[in-house]
Short mmCIF file of C-alpha atoms and ligand atoms in Angstrom, two decimals:
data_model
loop_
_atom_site.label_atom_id
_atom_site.label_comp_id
_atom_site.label_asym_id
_atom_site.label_seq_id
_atom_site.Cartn_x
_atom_site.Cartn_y
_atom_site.Cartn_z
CA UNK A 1 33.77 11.34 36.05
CA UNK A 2 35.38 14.59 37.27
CA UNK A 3 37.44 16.83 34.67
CA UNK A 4 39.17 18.35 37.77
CA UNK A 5 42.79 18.11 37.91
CA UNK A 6 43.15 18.37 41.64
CA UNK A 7 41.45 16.21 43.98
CA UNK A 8 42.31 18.15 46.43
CA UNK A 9 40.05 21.41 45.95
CA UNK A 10 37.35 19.49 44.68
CA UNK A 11 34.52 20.61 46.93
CA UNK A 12 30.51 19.07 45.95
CA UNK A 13 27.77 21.41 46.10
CA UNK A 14 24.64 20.52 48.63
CA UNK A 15 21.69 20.90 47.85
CA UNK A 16 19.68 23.97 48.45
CA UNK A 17 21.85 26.49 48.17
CA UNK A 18 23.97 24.69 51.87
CA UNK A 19 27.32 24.90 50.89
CA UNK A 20 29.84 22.42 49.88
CA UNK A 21 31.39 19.81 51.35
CA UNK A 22 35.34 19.19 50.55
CA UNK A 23 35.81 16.01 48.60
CA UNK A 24 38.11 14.33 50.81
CA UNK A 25 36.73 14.04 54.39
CA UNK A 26 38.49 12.85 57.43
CA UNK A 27 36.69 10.34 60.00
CA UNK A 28 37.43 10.01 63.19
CA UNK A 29 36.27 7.09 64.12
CA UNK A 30 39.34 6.46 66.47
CA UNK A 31 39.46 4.23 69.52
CA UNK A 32 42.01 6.02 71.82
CA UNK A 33 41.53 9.69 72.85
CA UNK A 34 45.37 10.80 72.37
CA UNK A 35 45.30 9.49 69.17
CA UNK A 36 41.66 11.63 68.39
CA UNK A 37 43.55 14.50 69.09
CA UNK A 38 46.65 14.37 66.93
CA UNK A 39 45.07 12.24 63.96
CA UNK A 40 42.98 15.24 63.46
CA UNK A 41 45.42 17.90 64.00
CA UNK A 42 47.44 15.60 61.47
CA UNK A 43 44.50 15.49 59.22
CA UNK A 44 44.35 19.61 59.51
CA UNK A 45 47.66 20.12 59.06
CA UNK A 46 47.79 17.82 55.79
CA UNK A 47 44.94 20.14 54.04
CA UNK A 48 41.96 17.97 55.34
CA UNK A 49 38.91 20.42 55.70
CA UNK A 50 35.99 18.43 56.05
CA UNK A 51 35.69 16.37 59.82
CA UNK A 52 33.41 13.79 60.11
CA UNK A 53 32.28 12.87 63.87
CA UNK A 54 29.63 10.80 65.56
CA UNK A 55 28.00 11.19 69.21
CA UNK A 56 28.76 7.36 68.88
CA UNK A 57 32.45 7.33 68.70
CA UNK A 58 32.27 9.23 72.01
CA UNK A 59 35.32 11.54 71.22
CA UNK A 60 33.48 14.49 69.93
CA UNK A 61 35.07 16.35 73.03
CA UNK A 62 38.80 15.49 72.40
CA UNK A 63 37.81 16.18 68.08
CA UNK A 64 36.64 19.83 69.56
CA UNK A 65 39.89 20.06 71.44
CA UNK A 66 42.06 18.83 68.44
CA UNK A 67 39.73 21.39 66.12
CA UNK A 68 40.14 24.55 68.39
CA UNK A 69 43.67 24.26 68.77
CA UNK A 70 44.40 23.29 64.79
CA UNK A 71 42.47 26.19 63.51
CA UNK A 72 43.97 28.79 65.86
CA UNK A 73 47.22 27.03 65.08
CA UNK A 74 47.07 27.13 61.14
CA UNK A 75 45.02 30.38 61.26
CA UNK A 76 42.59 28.57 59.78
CA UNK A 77 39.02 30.26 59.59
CA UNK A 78 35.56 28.18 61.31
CA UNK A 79 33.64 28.70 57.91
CA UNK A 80 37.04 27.15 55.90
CA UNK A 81 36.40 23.78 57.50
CA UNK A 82 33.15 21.50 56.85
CA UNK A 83 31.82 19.66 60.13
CA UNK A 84 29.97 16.30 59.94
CA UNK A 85 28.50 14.68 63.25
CA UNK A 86 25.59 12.30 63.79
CA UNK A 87 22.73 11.81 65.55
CA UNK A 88 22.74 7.90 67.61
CA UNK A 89 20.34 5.48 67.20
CA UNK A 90 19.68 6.09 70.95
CA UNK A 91 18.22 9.80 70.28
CA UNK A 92 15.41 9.11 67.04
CA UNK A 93 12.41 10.31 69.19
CA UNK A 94 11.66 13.41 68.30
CA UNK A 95 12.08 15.27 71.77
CA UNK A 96 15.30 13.83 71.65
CA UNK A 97 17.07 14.94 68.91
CA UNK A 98 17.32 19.08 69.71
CA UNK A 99 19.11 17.90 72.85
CA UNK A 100 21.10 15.19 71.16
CA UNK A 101 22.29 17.75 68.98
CA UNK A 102 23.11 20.54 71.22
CA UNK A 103 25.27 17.97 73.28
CA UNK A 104 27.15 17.16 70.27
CA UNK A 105 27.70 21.01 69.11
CA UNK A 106 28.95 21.31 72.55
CA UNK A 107 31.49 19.07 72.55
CA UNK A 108 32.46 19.75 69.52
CA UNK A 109 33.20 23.52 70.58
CA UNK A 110 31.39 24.61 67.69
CA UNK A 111 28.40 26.90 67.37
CA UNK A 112 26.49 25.27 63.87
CA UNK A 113 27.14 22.54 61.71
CA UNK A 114 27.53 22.18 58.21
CA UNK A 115 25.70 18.51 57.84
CA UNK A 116 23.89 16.65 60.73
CA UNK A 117 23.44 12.95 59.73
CA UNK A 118 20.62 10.42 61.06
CA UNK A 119 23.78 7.73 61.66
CA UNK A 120 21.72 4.40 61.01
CA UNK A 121 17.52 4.49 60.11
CA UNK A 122 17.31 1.44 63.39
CA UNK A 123 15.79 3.24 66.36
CA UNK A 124 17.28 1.82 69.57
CA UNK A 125 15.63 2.31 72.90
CA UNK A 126 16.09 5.59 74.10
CA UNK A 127 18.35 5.55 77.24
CA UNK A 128 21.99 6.86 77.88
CA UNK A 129 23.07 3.35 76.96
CA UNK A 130 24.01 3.77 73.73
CA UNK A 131 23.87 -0.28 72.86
CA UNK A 132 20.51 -1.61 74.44
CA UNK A 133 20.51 -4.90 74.87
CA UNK A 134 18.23 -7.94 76.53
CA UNK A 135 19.82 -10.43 78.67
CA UNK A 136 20.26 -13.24 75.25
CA UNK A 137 22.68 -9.90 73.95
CA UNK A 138 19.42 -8.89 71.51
CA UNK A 139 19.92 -4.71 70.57
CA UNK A 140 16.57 -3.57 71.80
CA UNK A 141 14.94 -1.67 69.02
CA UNK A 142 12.29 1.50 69.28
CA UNK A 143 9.04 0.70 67.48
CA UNK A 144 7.62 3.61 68.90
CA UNK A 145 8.94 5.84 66.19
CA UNK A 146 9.71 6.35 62.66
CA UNK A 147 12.05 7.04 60.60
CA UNK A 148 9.98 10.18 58.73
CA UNK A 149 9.79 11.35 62.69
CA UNK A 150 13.15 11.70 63.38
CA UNK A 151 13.40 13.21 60.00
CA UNK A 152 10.97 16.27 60.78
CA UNK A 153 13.05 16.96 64.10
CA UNK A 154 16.22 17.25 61.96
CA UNK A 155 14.42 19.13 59.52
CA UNK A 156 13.68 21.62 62.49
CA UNK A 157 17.45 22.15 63.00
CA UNK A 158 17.95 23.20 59.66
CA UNK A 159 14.92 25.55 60.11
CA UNK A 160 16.60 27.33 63.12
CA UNK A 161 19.77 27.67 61.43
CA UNK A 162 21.49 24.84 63.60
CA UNK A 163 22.95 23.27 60.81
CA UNK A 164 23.26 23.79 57.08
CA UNK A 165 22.13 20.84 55.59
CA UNK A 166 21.16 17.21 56.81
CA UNK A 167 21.51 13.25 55.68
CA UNK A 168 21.34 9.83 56.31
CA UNK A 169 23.83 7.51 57.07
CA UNK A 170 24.06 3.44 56.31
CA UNK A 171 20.83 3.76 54.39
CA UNK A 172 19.78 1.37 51.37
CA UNK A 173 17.93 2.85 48.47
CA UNK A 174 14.79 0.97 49.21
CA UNK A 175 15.28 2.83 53.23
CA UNK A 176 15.82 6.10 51.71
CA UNK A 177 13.08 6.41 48.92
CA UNK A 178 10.42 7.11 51.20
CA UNK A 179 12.46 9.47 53.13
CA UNK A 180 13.15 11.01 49.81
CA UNK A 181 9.81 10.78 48.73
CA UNK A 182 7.80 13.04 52.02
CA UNK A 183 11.04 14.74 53.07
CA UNK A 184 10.25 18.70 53.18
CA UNK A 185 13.94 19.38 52.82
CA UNK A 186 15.76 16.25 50.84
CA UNK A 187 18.72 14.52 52.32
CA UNK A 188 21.51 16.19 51.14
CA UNK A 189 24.43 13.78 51.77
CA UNK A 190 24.28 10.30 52.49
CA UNK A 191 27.14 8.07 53.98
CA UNK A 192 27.97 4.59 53.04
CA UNK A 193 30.44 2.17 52.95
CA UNK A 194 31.83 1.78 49.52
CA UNK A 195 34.58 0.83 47.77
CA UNK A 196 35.87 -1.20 44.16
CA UNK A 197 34.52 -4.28 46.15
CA UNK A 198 31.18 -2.45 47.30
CA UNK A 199 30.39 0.45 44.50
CA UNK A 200 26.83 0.91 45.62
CA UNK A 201 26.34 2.06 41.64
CA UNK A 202 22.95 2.45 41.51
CA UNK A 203 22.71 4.24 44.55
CA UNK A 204 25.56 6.71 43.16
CA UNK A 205 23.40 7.03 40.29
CA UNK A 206 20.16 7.85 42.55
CA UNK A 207 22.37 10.57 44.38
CA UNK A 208 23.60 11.64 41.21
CA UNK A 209 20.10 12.46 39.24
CA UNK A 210 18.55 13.47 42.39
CA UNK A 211 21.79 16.43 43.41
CA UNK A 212 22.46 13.89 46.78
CA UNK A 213 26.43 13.89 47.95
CA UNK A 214 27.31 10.33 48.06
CA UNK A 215 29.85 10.00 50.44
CA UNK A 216 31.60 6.45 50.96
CA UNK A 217 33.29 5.21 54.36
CA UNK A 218 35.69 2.80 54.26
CA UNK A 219 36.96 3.57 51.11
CA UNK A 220 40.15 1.80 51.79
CA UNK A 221 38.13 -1.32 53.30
CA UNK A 222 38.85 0.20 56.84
CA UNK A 223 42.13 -1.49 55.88
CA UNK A 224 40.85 -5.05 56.48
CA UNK A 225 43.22 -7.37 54.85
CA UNK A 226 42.30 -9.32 52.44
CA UNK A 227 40.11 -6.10 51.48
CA UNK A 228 40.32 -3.84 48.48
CA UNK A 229 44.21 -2.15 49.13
CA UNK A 230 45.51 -6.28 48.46
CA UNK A 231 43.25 -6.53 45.45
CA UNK A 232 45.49 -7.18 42.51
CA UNK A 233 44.07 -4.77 40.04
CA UNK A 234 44.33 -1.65 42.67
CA UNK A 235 47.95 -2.79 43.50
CA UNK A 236 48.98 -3.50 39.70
CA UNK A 237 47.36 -0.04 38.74
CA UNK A 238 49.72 1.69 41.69
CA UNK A 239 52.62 0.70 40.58
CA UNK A 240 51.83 1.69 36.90
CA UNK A 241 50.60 5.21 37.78
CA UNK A 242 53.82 5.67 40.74
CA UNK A 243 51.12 6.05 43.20
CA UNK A 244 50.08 3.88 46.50
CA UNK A 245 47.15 1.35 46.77
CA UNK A 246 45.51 4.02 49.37
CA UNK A 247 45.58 6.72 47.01
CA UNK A 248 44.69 4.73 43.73
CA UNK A 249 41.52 3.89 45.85
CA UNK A 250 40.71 7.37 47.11
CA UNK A 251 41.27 8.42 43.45
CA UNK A 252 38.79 5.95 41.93
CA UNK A 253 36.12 7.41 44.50
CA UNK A 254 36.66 11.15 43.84
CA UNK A 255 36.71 9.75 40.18
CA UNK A 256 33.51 8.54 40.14
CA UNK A 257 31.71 11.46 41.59
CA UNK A 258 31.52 11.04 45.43
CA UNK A 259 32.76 12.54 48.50
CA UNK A 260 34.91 10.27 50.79
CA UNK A 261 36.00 9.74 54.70
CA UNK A 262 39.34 8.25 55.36
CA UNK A 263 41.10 7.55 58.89
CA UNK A 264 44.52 7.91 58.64
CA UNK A 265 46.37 8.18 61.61
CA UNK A 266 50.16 9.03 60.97
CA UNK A 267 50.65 12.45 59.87
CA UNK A 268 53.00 10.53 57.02
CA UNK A 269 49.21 8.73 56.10
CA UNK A 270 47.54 12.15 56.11
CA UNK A 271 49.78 13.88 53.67
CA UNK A 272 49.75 10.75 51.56
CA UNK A 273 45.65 10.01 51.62
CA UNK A 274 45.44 14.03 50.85
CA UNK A 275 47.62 13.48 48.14
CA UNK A 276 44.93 12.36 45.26
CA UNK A 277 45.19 13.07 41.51
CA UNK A 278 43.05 11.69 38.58
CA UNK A 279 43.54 8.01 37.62
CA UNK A 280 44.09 7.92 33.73
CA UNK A 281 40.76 6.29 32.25
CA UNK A 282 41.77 3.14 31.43
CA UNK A 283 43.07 2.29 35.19
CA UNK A 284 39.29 4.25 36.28
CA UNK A 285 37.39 1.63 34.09
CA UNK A 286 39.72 -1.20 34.69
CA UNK A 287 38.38 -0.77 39.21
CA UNK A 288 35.00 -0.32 37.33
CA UNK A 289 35.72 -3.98 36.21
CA UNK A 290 36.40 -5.20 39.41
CA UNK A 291 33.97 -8.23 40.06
CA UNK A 292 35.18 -9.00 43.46
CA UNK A 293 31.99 -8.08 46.42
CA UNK A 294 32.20 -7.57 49.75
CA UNK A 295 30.42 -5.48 52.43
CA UNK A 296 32.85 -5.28 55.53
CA UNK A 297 30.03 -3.48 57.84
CA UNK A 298 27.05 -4.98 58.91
CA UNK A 299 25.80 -1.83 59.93
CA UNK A 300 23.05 -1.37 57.10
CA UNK A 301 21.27 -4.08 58.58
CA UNK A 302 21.17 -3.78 62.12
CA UNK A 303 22.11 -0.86 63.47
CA UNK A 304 24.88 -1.83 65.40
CA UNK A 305 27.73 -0.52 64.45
CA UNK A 306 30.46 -2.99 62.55
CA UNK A 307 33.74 -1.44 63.58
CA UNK A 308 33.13 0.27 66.92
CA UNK A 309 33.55 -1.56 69.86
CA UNK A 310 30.68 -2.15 72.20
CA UNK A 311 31.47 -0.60 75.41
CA UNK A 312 28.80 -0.08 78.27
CA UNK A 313 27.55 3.09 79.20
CA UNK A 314 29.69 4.52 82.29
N1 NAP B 401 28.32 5.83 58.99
C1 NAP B 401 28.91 4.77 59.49
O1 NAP B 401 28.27 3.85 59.99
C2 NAP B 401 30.39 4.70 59.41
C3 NAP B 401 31.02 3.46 59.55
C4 NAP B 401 32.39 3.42 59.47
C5 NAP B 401 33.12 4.57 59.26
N2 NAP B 401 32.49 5.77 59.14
C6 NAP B 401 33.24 7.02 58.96
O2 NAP B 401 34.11 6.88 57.88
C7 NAP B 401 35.45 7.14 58.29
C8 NAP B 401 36.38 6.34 57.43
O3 NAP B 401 36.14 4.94 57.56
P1 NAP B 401 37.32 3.95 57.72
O4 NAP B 401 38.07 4.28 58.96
O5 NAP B 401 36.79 2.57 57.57
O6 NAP B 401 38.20 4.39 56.48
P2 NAP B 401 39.42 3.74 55.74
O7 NAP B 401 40.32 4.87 55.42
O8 NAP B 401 38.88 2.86 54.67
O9 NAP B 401 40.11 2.78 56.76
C9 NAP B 401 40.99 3.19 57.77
C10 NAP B 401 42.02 2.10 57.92
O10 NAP B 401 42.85 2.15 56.77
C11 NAP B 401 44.18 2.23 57.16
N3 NAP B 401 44.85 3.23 56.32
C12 NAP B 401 44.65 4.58 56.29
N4 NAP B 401 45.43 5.15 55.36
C13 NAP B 401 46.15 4.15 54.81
C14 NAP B 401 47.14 4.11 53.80
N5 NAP B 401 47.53 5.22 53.20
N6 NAP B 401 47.66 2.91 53.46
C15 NAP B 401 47.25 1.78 54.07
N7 NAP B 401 46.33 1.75 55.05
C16 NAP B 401 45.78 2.93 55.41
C17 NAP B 401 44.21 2.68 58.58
O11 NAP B 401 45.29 2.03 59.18
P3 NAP B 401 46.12 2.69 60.38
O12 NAP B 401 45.10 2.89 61.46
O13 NAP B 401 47.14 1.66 60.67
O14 NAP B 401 46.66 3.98 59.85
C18 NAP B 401 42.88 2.22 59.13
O15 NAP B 401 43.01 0.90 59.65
C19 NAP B 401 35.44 6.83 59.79
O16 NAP B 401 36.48 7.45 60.51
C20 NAP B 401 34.10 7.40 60.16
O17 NAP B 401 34.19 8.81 60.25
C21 NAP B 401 31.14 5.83 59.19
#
């Protein structure tokens, strides 16, 4: 557990020597464009300074726009935010990834990136349809390529002074071992959902000898009721401490040593998940108690994404 008194400054360092990533991260994983825009100037103007994106959630563009505006707005400087996106499933083969990323960048208005993520290890087929599908509704995988591949090309990136540092996202610690293992330059985030009902502990304590950021999604259950801001130990503890279920949760994480991504949308919920002090130990071990297990994202196993959509390409 963190000694810090404010989860708020807490920034992680990456590894080799490629910066550090604020704690608390925003997501934007957010359906309607409009709202893109002024959930993440919300999320700016709340003291959010790590963003992170996807070429998947296909609002990189309005994220740029929200970005450009905020930072000019708040006179806030490019190098005092920390800029996440991710590579789709779509884009593993090699030749595909410089482009992939380029696209992304330019959308984003930005000219590098502080952490480019491979967003699921499942190759899809390669195609501007980003959900590949046969005519029974089967996702069409790539066996044509590995893993370790795509890994090299992103590895190039950080070569060239693209981007700072580089992950994986929904990855199991059987999936990244061997990544680990050959990797010339070592993953130095990955993202996965967790929370008290999904702790992912002993892949928090592979990230944690081996100096990986382990950065949970869906640390408030992506607010899936019954999920973890109903469970009765998170909503006891909030009332003892005088603090919300959302920020008891976002505590525990910070807590426990790992970064986080949170989606509020109100400006009311972005001063109020940015608002996160230490739990007092005995509420921290009481979550660690918590028997309750549930993954809410199917995403580790397939590929396809649990809480986007599908829409077709246009
Ligand atoms: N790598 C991946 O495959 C992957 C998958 C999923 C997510 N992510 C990333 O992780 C980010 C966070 O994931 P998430 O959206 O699931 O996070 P989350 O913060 O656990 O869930 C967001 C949901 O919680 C609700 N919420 C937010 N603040 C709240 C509060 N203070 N009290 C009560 N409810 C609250 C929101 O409701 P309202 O909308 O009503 O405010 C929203 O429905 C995403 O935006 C994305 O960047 C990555």
């Amino acid at each position: 557990m963190t000694a810090a008194s404010d989860f708020r400054a807490i920034k992680l360092p990456l590894c080799h020597g490629a910066g550090l990533m604020p704690a608390l991260g925003f997501g934007t994983l957010i359906a309607d464009r409009a709202e893109t825009v002024s959930a993440t100037r919300n999320a700016l103007a709340a003291g959010f300074r790590h963003f992170d994106c996807a070429e998947r959630y296909r609002n990189e563009g309005e994220v740029g726009e929200a970005l450009q505006a905020g930072l000019a707005a708040e006179g806030i400087a490019r190098e005092d935010i920390f800029v996440t996106t991710k590579l789709w499933n779509t884009n593993h083969r090699p030749e595909r990834v410089e482009p992939a990323f380029e696209a992304s960048l330019n959308r984003l208005r930005l000219n590098y990136l502080d952490l480019y993520l491979i967003h699921t290890p499942f190759a899809f087929q390669p195609g501007e349809e980003q959900d590949p599908r046969d005519q029974e509704g089967n996702v069409l995988y790539d066996h044509g390529v590995t893993l370790l591949d795509t890994w090299k090309a992103m590895e190039s990136l950080v070569d060239h002074g693209r981007c700072r540092a580089i992950g994986l996202s929904d990855i199991t610690l059987s999936g990244l071992l061997p990544i680990f293992e050959s990797a010339r330059i070592k993953p130095a985030v990955i993202q996965v959902e967790s929370h008290p009902h999904l702790p992912e502990t002993q892949l928090l304590e592979f990230c944690r000898k081996n100096g990986i950021v382990f950065l949970a999604f869906a640390p408030l259950g992506h607010g899936i009721r019954p999920g973890p801001l109903e469970d009765p130990i998170v909503t006891a503890i909030a009332e003892r401490v005088g603090k919300t279920p959302a920020q008891v949760l976002l505590a525990w994480a910070v807590q426990r040593g790992s970064a986080l991504l949170t989606t509020p949308r109100s400006a009311a919920r972005a001063a109020e998940n940015f608002d996160i002090c230490p739990l007092p130990e005995d509420a921290f071990d009481e979550i660690n108690r918590i028997k309750t297990r549930q993954r809410l994202n199917d995403v580790v196993n397939t590929g396809s994404p649990g809480f986007i959509p599908r829409v077709r390409a246009t």
